[in-house]
Coordinates of C-alpha atoms in Angstrom, one line a residue:
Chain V
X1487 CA -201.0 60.3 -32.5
X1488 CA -201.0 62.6 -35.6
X1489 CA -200.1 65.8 -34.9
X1490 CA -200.1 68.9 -37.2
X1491 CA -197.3 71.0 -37.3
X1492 CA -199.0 74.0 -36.5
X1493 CA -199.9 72.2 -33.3
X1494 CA -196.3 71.3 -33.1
X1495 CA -195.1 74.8 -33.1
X1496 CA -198.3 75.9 -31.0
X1497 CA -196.6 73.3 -28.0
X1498 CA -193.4 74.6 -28.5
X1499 CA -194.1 78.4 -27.9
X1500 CA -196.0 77.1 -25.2
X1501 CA -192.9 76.5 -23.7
X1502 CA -192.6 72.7 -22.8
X1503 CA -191.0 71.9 -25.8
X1504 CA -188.3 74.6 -26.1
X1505 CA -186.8 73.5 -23.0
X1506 CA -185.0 70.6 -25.2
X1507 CA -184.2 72.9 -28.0
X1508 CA -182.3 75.5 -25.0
X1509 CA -180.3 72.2 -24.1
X1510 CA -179.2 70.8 -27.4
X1511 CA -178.0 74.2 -28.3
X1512 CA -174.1 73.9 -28.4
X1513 CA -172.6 75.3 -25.4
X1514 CA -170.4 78.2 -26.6
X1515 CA -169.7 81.1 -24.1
X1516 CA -171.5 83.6 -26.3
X1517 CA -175.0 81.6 -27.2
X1518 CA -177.8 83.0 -26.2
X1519 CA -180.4 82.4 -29.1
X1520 CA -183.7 83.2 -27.5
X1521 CA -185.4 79.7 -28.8
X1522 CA -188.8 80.6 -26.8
X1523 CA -188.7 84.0 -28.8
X1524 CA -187.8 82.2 -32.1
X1525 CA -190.1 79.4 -31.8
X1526 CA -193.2 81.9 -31.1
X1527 CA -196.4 81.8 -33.5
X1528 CA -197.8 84.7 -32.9
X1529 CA -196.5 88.4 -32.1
X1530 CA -197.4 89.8 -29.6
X1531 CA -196.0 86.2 -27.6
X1532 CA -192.7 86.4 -29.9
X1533 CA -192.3 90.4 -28.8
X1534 CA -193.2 89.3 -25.1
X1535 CA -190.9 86.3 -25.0
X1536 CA -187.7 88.9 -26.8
X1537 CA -188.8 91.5 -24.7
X1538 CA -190.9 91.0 -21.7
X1539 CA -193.7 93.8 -20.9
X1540 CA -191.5 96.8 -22.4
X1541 CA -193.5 100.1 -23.4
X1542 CA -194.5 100.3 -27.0
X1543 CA -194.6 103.4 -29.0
X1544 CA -194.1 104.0 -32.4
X1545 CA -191.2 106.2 -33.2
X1546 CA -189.8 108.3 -36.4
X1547 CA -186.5 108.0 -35.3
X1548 CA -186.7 104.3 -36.0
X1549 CA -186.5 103.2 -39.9
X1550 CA -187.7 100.5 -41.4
X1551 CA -187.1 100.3 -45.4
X1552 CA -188.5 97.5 -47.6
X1553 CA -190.2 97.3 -50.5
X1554 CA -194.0 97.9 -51.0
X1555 CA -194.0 94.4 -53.2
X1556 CA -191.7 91.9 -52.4
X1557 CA -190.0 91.0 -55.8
X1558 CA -189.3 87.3 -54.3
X1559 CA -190.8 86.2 -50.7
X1560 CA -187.6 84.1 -50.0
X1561 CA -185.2 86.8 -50.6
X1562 CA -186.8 90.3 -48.9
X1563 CA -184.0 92.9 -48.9
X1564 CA -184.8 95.0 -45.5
X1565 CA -182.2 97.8 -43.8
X1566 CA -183.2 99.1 -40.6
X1567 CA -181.8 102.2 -38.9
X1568 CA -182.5 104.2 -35.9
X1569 CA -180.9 107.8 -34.8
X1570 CA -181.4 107.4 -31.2
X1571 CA -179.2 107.1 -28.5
X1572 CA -178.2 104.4 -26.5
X1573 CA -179.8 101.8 -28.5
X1574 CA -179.2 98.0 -27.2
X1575 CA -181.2 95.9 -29.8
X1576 CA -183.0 95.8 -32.9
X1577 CA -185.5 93.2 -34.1
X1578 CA -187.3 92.5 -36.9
X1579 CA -190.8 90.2 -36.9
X1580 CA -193.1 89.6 -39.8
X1581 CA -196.7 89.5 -38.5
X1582 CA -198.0 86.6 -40.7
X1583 CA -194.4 84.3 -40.8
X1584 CA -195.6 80.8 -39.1
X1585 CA -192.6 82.3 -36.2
X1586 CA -192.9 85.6 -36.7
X1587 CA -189.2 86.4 -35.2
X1588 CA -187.0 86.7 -37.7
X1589 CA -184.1 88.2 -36.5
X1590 CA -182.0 90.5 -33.8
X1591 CA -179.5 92.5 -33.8
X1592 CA -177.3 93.5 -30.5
X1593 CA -175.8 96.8 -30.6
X1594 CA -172.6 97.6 -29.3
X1595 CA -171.6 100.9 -28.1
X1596 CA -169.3 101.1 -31.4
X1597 CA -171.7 100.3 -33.4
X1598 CA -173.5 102.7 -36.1
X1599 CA -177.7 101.7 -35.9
X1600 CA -177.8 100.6 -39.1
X1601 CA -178.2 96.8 -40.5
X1602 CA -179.4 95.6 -43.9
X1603 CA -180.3 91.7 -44.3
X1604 CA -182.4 89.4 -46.5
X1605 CA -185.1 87.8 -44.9
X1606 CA -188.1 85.4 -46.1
X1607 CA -191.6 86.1 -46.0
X1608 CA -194.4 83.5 -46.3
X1609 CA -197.4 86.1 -47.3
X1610 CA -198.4 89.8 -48.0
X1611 CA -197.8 90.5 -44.1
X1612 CA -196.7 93.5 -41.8
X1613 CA -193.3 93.7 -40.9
X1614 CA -192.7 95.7 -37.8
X1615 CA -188.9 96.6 -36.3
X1616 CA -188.7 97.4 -33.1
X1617 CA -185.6 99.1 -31.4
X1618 CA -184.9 98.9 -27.8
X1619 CA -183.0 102.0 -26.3
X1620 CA -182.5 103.1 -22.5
X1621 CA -185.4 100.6 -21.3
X1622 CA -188.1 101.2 -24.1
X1623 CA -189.3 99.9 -27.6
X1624 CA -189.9 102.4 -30.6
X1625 CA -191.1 101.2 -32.9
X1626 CA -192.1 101.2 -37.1
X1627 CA -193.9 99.0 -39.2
X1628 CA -194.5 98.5 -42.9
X1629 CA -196.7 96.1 -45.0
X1630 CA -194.7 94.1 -47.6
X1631 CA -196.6 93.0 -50.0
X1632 CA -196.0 89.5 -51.5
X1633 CA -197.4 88.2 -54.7
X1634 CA -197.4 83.9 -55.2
X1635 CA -198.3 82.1 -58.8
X1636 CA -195.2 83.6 -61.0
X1637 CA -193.7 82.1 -63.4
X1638 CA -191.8 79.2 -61.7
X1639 CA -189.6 76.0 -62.8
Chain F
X1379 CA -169.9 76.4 -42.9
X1380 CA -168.5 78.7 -45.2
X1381 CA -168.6 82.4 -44.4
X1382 CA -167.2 85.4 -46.7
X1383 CA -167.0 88.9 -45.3
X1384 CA -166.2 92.2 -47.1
X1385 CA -165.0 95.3 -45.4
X1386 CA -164.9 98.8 -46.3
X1387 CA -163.8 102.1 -44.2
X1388 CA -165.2 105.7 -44.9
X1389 CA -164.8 108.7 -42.5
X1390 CA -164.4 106.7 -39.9
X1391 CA -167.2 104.2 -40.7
X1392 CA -166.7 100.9 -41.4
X1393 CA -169.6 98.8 -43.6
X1394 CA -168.9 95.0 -43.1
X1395 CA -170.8 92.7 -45.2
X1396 CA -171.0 88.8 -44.4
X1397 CA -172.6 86.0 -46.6
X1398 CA -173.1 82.4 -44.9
X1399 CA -173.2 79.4 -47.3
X1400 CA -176.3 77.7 -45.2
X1401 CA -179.4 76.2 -46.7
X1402 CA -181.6 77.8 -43.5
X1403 CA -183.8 75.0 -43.2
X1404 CA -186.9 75.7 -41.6
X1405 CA -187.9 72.4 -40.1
X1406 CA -191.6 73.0 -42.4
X1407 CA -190.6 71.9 -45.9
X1408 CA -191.2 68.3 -46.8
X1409 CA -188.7 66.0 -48.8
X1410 CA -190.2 63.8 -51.8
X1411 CA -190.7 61.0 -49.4
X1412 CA -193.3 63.5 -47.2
X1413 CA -190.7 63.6 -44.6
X1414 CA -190.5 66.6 -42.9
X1415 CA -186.4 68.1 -43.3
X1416 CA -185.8 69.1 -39.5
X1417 CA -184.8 72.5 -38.9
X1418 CA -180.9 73.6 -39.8
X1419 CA -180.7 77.3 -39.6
X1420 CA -177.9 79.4 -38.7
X1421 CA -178.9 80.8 -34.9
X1422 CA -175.9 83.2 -34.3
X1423 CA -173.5 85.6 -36.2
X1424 CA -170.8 87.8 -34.0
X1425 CA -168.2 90.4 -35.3
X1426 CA -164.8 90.5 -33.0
X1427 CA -163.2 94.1 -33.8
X1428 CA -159.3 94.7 -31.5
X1429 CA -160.6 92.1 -29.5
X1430 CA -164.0 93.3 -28.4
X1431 CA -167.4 92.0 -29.9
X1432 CA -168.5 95.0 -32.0
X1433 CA -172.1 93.9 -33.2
X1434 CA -174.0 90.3 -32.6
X1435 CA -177.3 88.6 -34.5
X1436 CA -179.3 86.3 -33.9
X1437 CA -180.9 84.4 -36.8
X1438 CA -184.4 82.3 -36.8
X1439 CA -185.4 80.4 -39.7
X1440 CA -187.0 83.4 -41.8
X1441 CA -183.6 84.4 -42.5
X1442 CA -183.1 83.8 -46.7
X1443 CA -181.3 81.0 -47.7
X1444 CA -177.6 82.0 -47.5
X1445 CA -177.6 84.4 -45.6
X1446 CA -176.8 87.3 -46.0
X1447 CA -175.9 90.4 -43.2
X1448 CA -174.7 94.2 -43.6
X1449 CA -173.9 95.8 -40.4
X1450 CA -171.3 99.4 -39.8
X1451 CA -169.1 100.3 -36.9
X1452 CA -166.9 103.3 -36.0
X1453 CA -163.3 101.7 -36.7
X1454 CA -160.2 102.2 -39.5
X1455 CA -158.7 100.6 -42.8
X1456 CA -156.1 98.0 -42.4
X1457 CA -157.4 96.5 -39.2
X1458 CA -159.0 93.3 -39.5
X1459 CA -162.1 92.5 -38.4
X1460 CA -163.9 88.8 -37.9
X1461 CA -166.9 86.9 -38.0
X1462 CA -168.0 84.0 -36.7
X1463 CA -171.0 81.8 -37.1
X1464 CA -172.7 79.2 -35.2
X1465 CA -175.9 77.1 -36.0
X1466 CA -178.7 75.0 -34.2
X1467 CA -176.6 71.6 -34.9
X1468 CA -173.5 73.3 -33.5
X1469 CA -172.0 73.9 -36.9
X1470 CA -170.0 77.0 -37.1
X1471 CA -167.9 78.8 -39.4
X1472 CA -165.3 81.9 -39.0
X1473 CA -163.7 84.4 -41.5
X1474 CA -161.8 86.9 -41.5
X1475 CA -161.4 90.3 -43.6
X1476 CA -158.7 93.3 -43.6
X1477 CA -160.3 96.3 -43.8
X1478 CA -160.2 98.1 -46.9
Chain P
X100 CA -141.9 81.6 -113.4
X101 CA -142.7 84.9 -112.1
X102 CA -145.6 85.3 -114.2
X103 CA -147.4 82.2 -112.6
X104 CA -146.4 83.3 -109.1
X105 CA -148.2 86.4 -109.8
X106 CA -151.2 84.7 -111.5
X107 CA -150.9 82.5 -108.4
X108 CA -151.1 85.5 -105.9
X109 CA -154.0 87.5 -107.6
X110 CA -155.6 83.9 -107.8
X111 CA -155.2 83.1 -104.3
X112 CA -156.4 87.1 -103.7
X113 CA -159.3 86.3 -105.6
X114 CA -160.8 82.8 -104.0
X115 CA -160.1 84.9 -100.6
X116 CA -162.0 87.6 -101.5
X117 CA -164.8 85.2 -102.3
X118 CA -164.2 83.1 -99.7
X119 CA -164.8 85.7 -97.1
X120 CA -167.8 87.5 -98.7
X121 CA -169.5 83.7 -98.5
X122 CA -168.3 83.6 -94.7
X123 CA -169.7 86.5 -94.6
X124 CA -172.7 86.2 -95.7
X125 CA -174.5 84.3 -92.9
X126 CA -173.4 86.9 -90.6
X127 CA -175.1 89.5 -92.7
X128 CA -178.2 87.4 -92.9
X129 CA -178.7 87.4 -89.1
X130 CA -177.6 90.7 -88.5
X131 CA -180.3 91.7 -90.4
X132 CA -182.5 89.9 -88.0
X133 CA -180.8 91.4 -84.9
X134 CA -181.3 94.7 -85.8
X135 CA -185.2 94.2 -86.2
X136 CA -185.2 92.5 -82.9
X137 CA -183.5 95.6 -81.2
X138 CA -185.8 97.9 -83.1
X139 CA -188.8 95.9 -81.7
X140 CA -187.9 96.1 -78.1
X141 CA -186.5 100.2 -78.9
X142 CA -190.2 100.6 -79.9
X143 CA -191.8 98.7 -76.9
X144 CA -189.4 100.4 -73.9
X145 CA -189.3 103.6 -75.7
X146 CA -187.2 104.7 -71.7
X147 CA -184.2 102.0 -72.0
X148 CA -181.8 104.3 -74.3
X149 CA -179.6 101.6 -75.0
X150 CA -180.0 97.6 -76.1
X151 CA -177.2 97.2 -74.1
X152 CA -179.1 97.8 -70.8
X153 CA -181.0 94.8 -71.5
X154 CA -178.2 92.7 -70.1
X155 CA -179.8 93.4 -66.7
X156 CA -183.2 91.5 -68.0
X157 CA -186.2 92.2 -66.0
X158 CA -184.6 94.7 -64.1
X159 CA -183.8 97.3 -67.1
X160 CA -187.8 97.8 -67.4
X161 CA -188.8 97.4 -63.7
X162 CA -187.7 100.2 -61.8
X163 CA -189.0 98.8 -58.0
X164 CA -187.6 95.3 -59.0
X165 CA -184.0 96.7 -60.1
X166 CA -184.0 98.6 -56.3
X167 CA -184.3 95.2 -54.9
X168 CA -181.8 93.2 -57.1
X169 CA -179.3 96.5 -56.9
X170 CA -179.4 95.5 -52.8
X171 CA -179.2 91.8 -53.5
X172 CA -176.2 92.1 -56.0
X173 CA -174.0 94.1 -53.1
X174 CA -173.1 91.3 -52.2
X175 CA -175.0 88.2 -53.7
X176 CA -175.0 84.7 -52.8
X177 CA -173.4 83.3 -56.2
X178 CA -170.4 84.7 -55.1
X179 CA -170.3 81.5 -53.1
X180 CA -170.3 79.6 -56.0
X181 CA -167.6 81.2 -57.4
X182 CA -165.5 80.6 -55.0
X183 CA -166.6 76.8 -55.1
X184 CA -166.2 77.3 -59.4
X185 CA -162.9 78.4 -58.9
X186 CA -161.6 75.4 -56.4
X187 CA -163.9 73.0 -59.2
X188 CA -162.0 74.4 -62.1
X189 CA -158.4 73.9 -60.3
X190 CA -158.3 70.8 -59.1
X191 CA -156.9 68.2 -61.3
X192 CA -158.4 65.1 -62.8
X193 CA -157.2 61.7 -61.4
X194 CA -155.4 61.7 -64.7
X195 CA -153.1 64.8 -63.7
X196 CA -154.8 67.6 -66.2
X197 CA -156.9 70.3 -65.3
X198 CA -160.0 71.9 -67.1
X199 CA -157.6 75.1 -68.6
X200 CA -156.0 72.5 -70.9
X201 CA -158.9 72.0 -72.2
X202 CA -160.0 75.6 -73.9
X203 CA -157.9 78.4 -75.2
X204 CA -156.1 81.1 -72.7
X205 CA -156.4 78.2 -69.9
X206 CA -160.4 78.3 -69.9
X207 CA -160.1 82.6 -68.3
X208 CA -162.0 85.2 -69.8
X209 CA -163.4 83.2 -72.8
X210 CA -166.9 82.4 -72.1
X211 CA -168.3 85.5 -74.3
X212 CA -166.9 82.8 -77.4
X213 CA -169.8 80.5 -76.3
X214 CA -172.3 79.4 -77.9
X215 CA -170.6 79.1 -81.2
X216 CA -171.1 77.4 -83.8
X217 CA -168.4 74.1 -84.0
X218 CA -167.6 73.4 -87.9
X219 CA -165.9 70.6 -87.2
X220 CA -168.3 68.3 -85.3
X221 CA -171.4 70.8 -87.5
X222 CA -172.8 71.5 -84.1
X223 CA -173.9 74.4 -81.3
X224 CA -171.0 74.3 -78.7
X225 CA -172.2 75.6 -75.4
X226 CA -169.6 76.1 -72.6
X227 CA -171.5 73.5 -70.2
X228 CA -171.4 70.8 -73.1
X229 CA -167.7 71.9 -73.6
X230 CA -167.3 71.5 -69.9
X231 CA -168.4 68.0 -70.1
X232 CA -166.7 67.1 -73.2
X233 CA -163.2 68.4 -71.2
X234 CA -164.5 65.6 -68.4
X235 CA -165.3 62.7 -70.7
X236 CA -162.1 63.1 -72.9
X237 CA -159.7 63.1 -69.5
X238 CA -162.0 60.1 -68.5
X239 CA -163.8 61.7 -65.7
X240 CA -168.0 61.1 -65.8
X241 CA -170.0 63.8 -67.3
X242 CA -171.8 66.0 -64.7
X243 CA -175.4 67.2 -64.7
X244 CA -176.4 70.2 -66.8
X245 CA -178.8 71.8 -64.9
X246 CA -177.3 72.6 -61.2
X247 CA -174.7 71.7 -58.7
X248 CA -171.2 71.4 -60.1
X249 CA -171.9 72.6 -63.7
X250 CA -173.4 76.0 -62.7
X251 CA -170.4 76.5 -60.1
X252 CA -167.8 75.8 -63.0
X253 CA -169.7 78.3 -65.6
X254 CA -170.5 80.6 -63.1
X255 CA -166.7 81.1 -62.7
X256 CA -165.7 80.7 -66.1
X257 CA -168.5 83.8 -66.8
X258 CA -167.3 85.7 -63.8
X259 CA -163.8 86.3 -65.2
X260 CA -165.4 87.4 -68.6
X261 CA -167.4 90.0 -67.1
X262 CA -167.9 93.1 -69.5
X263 CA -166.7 91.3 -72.4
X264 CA -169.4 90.9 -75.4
X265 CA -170.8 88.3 -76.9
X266 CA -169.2 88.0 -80.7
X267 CA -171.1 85.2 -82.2
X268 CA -170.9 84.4 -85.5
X269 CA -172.1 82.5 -88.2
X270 CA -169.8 80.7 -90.1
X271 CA -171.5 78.2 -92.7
X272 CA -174.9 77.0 -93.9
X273 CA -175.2 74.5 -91.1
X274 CA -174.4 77.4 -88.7
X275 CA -177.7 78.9 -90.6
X276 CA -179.6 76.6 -90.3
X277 CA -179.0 75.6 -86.6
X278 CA -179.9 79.2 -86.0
X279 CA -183.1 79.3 -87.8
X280 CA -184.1 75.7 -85.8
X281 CA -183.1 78.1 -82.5
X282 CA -185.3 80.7 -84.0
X283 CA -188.3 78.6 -85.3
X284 CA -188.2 77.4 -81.5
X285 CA -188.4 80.3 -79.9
X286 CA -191.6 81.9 -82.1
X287 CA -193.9 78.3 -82.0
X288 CA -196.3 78.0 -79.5
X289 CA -196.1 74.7 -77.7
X290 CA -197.7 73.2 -74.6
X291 CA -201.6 73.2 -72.9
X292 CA -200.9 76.6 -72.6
X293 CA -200.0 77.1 -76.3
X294 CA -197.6 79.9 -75.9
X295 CA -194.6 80.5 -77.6
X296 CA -191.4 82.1 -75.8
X297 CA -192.4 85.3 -78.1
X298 CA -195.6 85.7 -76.8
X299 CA -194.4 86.4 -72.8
X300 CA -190.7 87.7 -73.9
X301 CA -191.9 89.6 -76.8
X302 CA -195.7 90.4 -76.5
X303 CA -196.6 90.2 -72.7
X304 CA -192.7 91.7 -71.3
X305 CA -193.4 94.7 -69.3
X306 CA -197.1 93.5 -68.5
X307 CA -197.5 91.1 -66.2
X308 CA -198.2 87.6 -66.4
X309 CA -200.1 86.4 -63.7
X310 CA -197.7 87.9 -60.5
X311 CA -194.4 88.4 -62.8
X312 CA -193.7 90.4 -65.6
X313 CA -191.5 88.2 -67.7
X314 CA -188.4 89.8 -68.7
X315 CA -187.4 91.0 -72.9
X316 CA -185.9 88.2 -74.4
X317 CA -183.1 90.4 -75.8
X318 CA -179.8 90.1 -73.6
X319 CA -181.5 86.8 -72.3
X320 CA -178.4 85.0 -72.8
X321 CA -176.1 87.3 -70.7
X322 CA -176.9 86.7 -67.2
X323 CA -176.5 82.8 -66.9
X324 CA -175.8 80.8 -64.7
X325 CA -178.3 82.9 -62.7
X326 CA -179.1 82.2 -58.6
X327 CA -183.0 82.4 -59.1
X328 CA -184.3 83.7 -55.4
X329 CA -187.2 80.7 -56.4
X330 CA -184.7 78.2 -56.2
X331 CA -182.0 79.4 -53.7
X332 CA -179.6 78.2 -55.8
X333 CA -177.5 78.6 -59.7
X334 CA -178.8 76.9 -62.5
X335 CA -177.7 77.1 -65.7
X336 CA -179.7 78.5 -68.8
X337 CA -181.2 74.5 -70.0
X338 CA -182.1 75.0 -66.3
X339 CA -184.4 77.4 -67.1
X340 CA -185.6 76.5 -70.3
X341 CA -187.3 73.1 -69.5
X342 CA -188.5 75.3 -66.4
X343 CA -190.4 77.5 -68.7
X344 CA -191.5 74.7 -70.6
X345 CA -193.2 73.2 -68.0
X346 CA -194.4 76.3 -67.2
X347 CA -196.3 76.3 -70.8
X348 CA -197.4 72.8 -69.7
X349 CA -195.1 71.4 -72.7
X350 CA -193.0 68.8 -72.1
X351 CA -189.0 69.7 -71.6
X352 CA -186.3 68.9 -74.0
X353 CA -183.1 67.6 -72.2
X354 CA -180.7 70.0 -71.1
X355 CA -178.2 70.4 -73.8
X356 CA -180.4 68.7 -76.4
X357 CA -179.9 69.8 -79.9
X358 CA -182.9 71.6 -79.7
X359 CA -182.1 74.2 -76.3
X360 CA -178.3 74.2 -78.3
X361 CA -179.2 76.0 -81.3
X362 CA -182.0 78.0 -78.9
X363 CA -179.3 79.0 -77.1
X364 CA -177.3 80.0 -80.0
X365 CA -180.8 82.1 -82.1
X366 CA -180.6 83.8 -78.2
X367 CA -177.4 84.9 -77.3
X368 CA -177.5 85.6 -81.7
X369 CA -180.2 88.1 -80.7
X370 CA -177.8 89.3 -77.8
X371 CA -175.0 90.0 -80.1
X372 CA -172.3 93.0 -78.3
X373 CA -174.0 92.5 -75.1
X374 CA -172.0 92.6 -71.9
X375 CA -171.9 89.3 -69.9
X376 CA -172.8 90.0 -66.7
X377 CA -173.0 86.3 -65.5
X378 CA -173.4 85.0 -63.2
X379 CA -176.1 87.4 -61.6
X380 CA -179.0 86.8 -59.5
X381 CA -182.6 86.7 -60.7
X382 CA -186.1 86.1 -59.2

């Protein structure tokens, strides 16, 4: 039976699937890579499998600084940044990526809420962060714009 | 897996920088045959500062190729501060920097 | 006696004094050439005060690009393959030498001396052919030109020349004439598309070009080996060119062919007292 592999990662998020992915994961004290989260299609499912049913609100004290155009989809400089306390995790998603979970970030209470990285995006798409602190989720979004039909070789 | 980190101290701040030699498959590109290249991606990256675990990522595939991490944390020059690196086939990689 | 040694001496003075004004006189032809090429590009960017700022390509006349490649260049992924140059470059051949015995001050901090133009075989050396050549003649197989383990070894080789400018000169008449074959090359159209690599790094640079704006052709040569984001890894400058050849829909020349040799050498000509800044990361 032929099957697509949008209907492939459709099963997955579904949650089935991901169950073998969680147990072929090496077994090191410190692993704990969300694969339901990761392996989500959509965003609002990737934010619910990260996050569970935390409160939304978008925030100013949250940052989120990438370019308006994208000079290369596969290498996206991003930095995010938030100046409020207490903040446990940040995670960036990219509305339109086939798993729109890119990446997470756990804060410790040494740590200075800041964090640049290079990410790939598939498509002109929003790319929301979203900062969890005592119990909630601020968050800030951004479209990237990202052009296709350069000059290649 | 290779991994290079940088690290500099300013008033207090340090700015780590790490780079992972990784080709991030996504498990969606095709080879020349049509067959689909399953997914190698790096999943996690931790930072061990005097013993304690001082920031933590998690990586999915829409990370760029080699990738590539900035994070900053209250600490001082001359200390040492490591990171190590783990993938979805259980491939890791650890380095180590002195902070400048 | 002393009467022919000094005939001898102002004889010898003499032939010298012609000798270099002919060696000269190459030189003088093409820098003739160069200085029209900067004063096209002066007149196009009127903003980029110096030719010198060219070295950064695209990103000296694209200020939202150069934010992005600035971020990217903190700390960019060639430096990977630097590290993997460097081990490359060090480790013997099975017959006991290493690459440094191969090219003057042990192969460190002479890249900026190629291309240049080799009198005694009367043809274009390019560090990645003289890479090879350093293979073959300590019987070791020739690697590929375009990626892999060629790029790693010349993006080392460039990284400890960083800063230094490219000198090139033209020696001879065969020098000459390899450069005018570089230069006839780079103004014919060719291809479906029927474009010539002056009409998008001349004409069109600064506009775009479908999504990209193509970068000034001046200081093209500096940057290689580049990590192109497109390909998520080096490649070396022949890389590129049967890339952008395609591109035109015109079938490639062979990486290091004499044809991309003396390009290379009309190129990095028209980049004369440029820094190198290779290997650097482009889109």
């Amino acid at each position: 039976m032929k099957i697509s592999r949008r209907d492939l990662f459709v099963k997955l998020g579904k949650g089935a699937a991901y169950v073998a992915v969680l147990a072929s994961l090496p077994k090191i004290a410190w692993a704990k890579w969300n694969a339901k989260a990761f392996a989500s299609t959509d965003l609002k499912a990737a934010i619910e499998a990260k996050y569970g049913n935390m409160s939304i609100s978008d925030s100013d004290k949250v940052i989120l600084d990438a370019p308006e155009i994208a000079e290369n989809g596969s290498v996206v400089p991003i930095t995010v940044s938030s100046s409020l306390p207490n903040v446990s995790s940040m995670s960036i998603f990219v509305e339109k990526n086939p798993t729109p979970l890119v990446t997470s970030f756990a804060m410790g209470k040494n740590s200075i809420n800041e964090v640049s990285i290079r990410i790939r995006m598939g498509t002109t798409s929003n790319v929301v962060l979203l900062v969890e602190a005592d119990g909630k989720l601020h968050r800030a979004q951004q479209e990237v714009k990202v052009t296709i039909g350069g000059c290649g070789g | 897996m290779k991994v290079k980190v940088k690290a500099k101290e300013k008033d207090g701040v340090v700015k780590a920088k790490v780079l992972i030699k990784h080709a991030m498959e996504t498990g969606r590109r095709k080879d020349k045959k049509g067959v689909i290249i399953p997914a190698h991606h790096v999943t996690e990256v931790k930072a061990e500062y005097k013993g304690a675990t001082i920031f933590s990522a998690e990586f999915g595939a829409g990370v760029s190729k080699d990738p590539f991490v900035k994070f900053q944390f209250k600490g001082k020059a001359g200390d040492q501060v490591s990171v190590s690196a783990t993938d979805n086939k259980g491939q890791t990689g650890k380095s180590e920097a002195t902070i400048k | 006696m002393k009467r022919l040694t000094i005939l001898c001496a102002a004889l010898t003075t003499v032939f010298t004094a012609v000798a270099n004004a002919s060696s000269d006189k190459y030189d003088k032809k093409v820098a003739q050439d160069i200085a029209k090429y900067r004063t096209f590009f002066a007149n196009k960017f009127p903003n980029v005060k110096n030719f010198g700022e060219y070295k950064d390509g695209v990103y000296a006349i694209d200020a939202k690009a150069r934010e992005q490649w600035i971020e990217i260049e903190d700390f960019p992924p060639y430096e990977l393959s630097i590290d993997e140059g460097k081990e490359l470059f060090e480790k013997p051949f099975a017959n006991g030498k290493t690459y440094a015995s191969c090219f003057k001050n042990g192969g460190i901090n002479i890249r900026h001396n190629y291309p240049h133009f080799d009198t005694k075989t009367n043809q274009v050396m390019t560090l990645e052919l003289a890479i090879n050549n350093c293979r073959t003649s300590n019987g070791e197989k020739p690697l590929g030109y375009k990626k892999g383990k060629i790029a790693a070894l010349s993006a080392y080789m460039a990284s400890t020349s960083r800063e230094q400018k490219f000198n090139v000169k033209v020696p001879n008449e065969a020098a000459y004439k390899a450069y005018l074959d570089g230069k006839k090359f780079f103004y014919s159209k060719r291809g479906q598309l029927n474009l010539a690599c002056s009409d998008c790094h001349m004409a069109i640079t600064g506009s775009k070009l479908r999504a990209d704006i193509p970068g000034p052709a001046i200081g093209h040569a500096t940057g290689f080996p580049v990590y192109r984001s497109k390909w998520g890894e080096l490649g070396t400058l022949h890389r590129r060119y049967g890339g952008c050849n395609k591109n035109v829909r015109a079938k490639p020349f062979k990486a290091q062919s004499a044809e991309y040799r003396n390009l290379e050498y009309f190129q990095t000509l028209m980049s004369q007292d440029m820094d190198i800044n290779g290997p650097s990361v482009r889109k």
